[in-house]
Amino acid sequence: MAPRDTVESPMRRPTIADVAELAQTSRGTVSFVINNRPGVATATRERVLRAMRELNWTPNRTARALSTSRAYAIGFILARDAMALSSDPFFAPFIAGMETRLDESGHFLMLRFANSHESERAAYLRLMEQRRVDGFVLSDLTQDDYRFDLLAEHSFPAVTLNVADRSTRLPSVSRSDEPGVAATVQHLIELGHRRIAYVGGPFHYLHVARRRATWEATLRDSGIEPGPAIASDFTASGGSAATAQLLDLPKNERPTAIVFANDLMAASGMSYALNRGLRVPEDLSITGYDDFELAAFLSPSLTTVRTDPTAWGAAAVDHLLALINGDDPSDLALPPPTLITRDSTGPAPQ
Amino acid sequence: MAPRDTVESPMRRPTIADVAELAQTSRGTVSFVINNRPGVATATRERVLRAMRELNWTPNRTARALSTSRAYAIGFILARDAMALSSDPFFAPFIAGMETRLDESGHFLMLRFANSHESERAAYLRLMEQRRVDGFVLSDLTQDDYRFDLLAEHSFPAVTLNVADRSTRLPSVSRSDEPGVAATVQHLIELGHRRIAYVGGPFHYLHVARRRATWEATLRDSGIEPGPAIASDFTASGGSAATAQLLDLPKNERPTAIVFANDLMAASGMSYALNRGLRVPEDLSITGYDDFELAAFLSPSLTTVRTDPTAWGAAAVDHLLALINGDDPSDLALPPPTLITRDSTGPAPQ
DNA sequence: TCATTTTTCTAAAACGTTTCGTTTTTGCCA
DNA sequence: TGGCAAAAACGAAACGTTTTAGAAAAATGA
């Protein structure tokens, strides 16, 4: 007679009940052990731990999520199109910074790119309604941002990147860009420039408006009339077009230096100027913002402002998790970014 | 006596039970309606739909996930450091492409950046053990990739980007890069170049090795001895260093054209060459790969190969979801990328 | 030793779906 | 009109955790 094997249902993943049985205790106790809560005798705790190891069991997060009504994930929704995104050197390191902290706390990141306002709104709603995240990190704040009301209606926690333009109960994690822009403009003034133009992004973004305002204020403080300012779009093609527009000005209005709101526009604008036969920095000084990887390797290398998106991402997550855990974190200001002087800026032409 | 209000528990989100009650039916029926399965009378179906609308109810995905043991999410784990990632123009549009399809099917993307081999492995394990995803998209295949065994052990579905170097039950979604590289080399040969160098990435990546092999094969097919090949690292600084190394060769070995494995290295290498006083393309022709945003706006503009990562991402997700749903999709080959000829390539110097 | 407190542990009820076996209703035909 | 099959609806169990009320056991004090 063939031996009768104990027939195990194939591949069934062990559950907390299996662990409890092996450790000769109840499921409740196992739960207490893994969440290390008091009230479990040392001997029992060790039996449970041994059983866990033996069965190679890890708690099923879905079940836990249902039970605790926590998702153990946070949402990050970007309303930019993918192309703009891939060339924006901010997000990848920012996300990586977030993940270092998420990893430690066992959370995951739900990322979504939205290419329209409607799909952005829909993504927030779905994530909230389906309870798939515990909170959000809000970037790209705009004037009177609709997301504040949206999240408030569902009483969802979130942290904002930079401070909002109106009062909100959401804490912010910000890195002021005023000092970086001010330092850039100051640097150009010291080099003797007097016609300093600005090429920014869409002004409904708060940080865009703020940087532009800083450029203007710094010039006025030095008694210099601000040169032309152009609202561009952060893209390479926008940078070229804006530069063309500036260089087409009559000679006595034409800027001798251009402050760009990001490196991509700066690099593109610089190429355009070189193509037109201008020398950089002898005829035209150029500055960027971000210190993207190529900045140091362009010809000439690009004077720019280095931010630290990784640290920012980590701080944002720390703050958000604290908020989710019921703490009441205040606004947090990170140290300002620093100006990196390279070869694309030089003394103003005579 | 004060009127006795019906005290509602504040803010409780409606559940399927509330909908069932309002529609005067059972939870099972409501479930049938939302998953539009047969066996529900039209009248009942409409009562349910009305109740859903009235209560503004959407099913809780966590509960559904627990019940169906499906996570409604897929995993994408990138073992690159954030800096390299931010400058790689592939991933953002690829992810965006994935999301268009994920969105349609109600799935989400679990994204993780891993900065070490260990954390990569741990991320796969956690996602699988906790059942937080239904499958994976595997990118950056390496020689004898360990992930095949890892996923097989847990019998998790996945699709690979490009075909593996060994047999695996995982279907692939690939875009062959041979034609792009071949077209590039051919283009240079037609321009009269005979010393054509190659600057690639780490050769343990399959696609890196394959591109390099194509460069070599195309040259040999034309009876040309391949010039020097350098294994670089896809970074701007690597591109500069490799270019320096090539330009330092004795004049009769020095290449008249360099084929770079990505645009970032190409842009950086080009700047380096210009800085050394060479003219591009008169003295040196340069090609890239990716067609990143800046490529058209560099000076000179960069000849490169345009891939379509967005379409690739969409196809990968379609394939993966089919696999998850129990279909048995075969390998899929997307149309090859195309060469974009710009100003960084020209006739070989005499 | 016994009452009392404290600690440890258990059993059962949640969490919000899906699924499945059964019962009820409907529709059809003789 | 009664009988029967098919369609529709129901109710309960299941998914795998956490949490809570209370039982059991251990520790404490008189």
Tab-separated table of C-alpha atoms (C1' of nucleotides) in Angstrom, chain A residues 25-27 29 39-41 44 66-67, chain C residues 7-16:
chain	number	residue	atom	x	y	z
A	25	THR	CA	-1.125	30.763	20.977
A	26	SER	CA	-3.848	32.927	19.470
A	27	ARG	CA	-3.838	35.160	16.437
A	29	THR	CA	-1.080	37.458	20.453
A	39	GLY	CA	1.439	42.545	27.361
A	40	VAL	CA	3.136	39.517	25.885
A	41	ALA	CA	5.322	37.316	28.065
A	44	THR	CA	5.476	33.555	24.292
A	66	LEU	CA	-8.355	46.796	5.595
A	67	SER	CA	-8.264	46.291	9.296
C	7	DT	C1'	-0.410	40.714	33.719
C	8	DT	C1'	-1.114	37.616	29.988
C	9	DC	C1'	-3.878	35.516	26.826
C	10	DT	C1'	-8.088	34.221	24.161
C	11	DA	C1'	-12.186	34.456	21.401
C	12	DA	C1'	-14.935	37.033	18.683
C	13	DA	C1'	-16.106	41.040	16.212
C	14	DA	C1'	-14.728	44.180	13.191
C	15	DC	C1'	-12.787	46.121	8.310
C	16	DG	C1'	-15.644	46.081	3.121
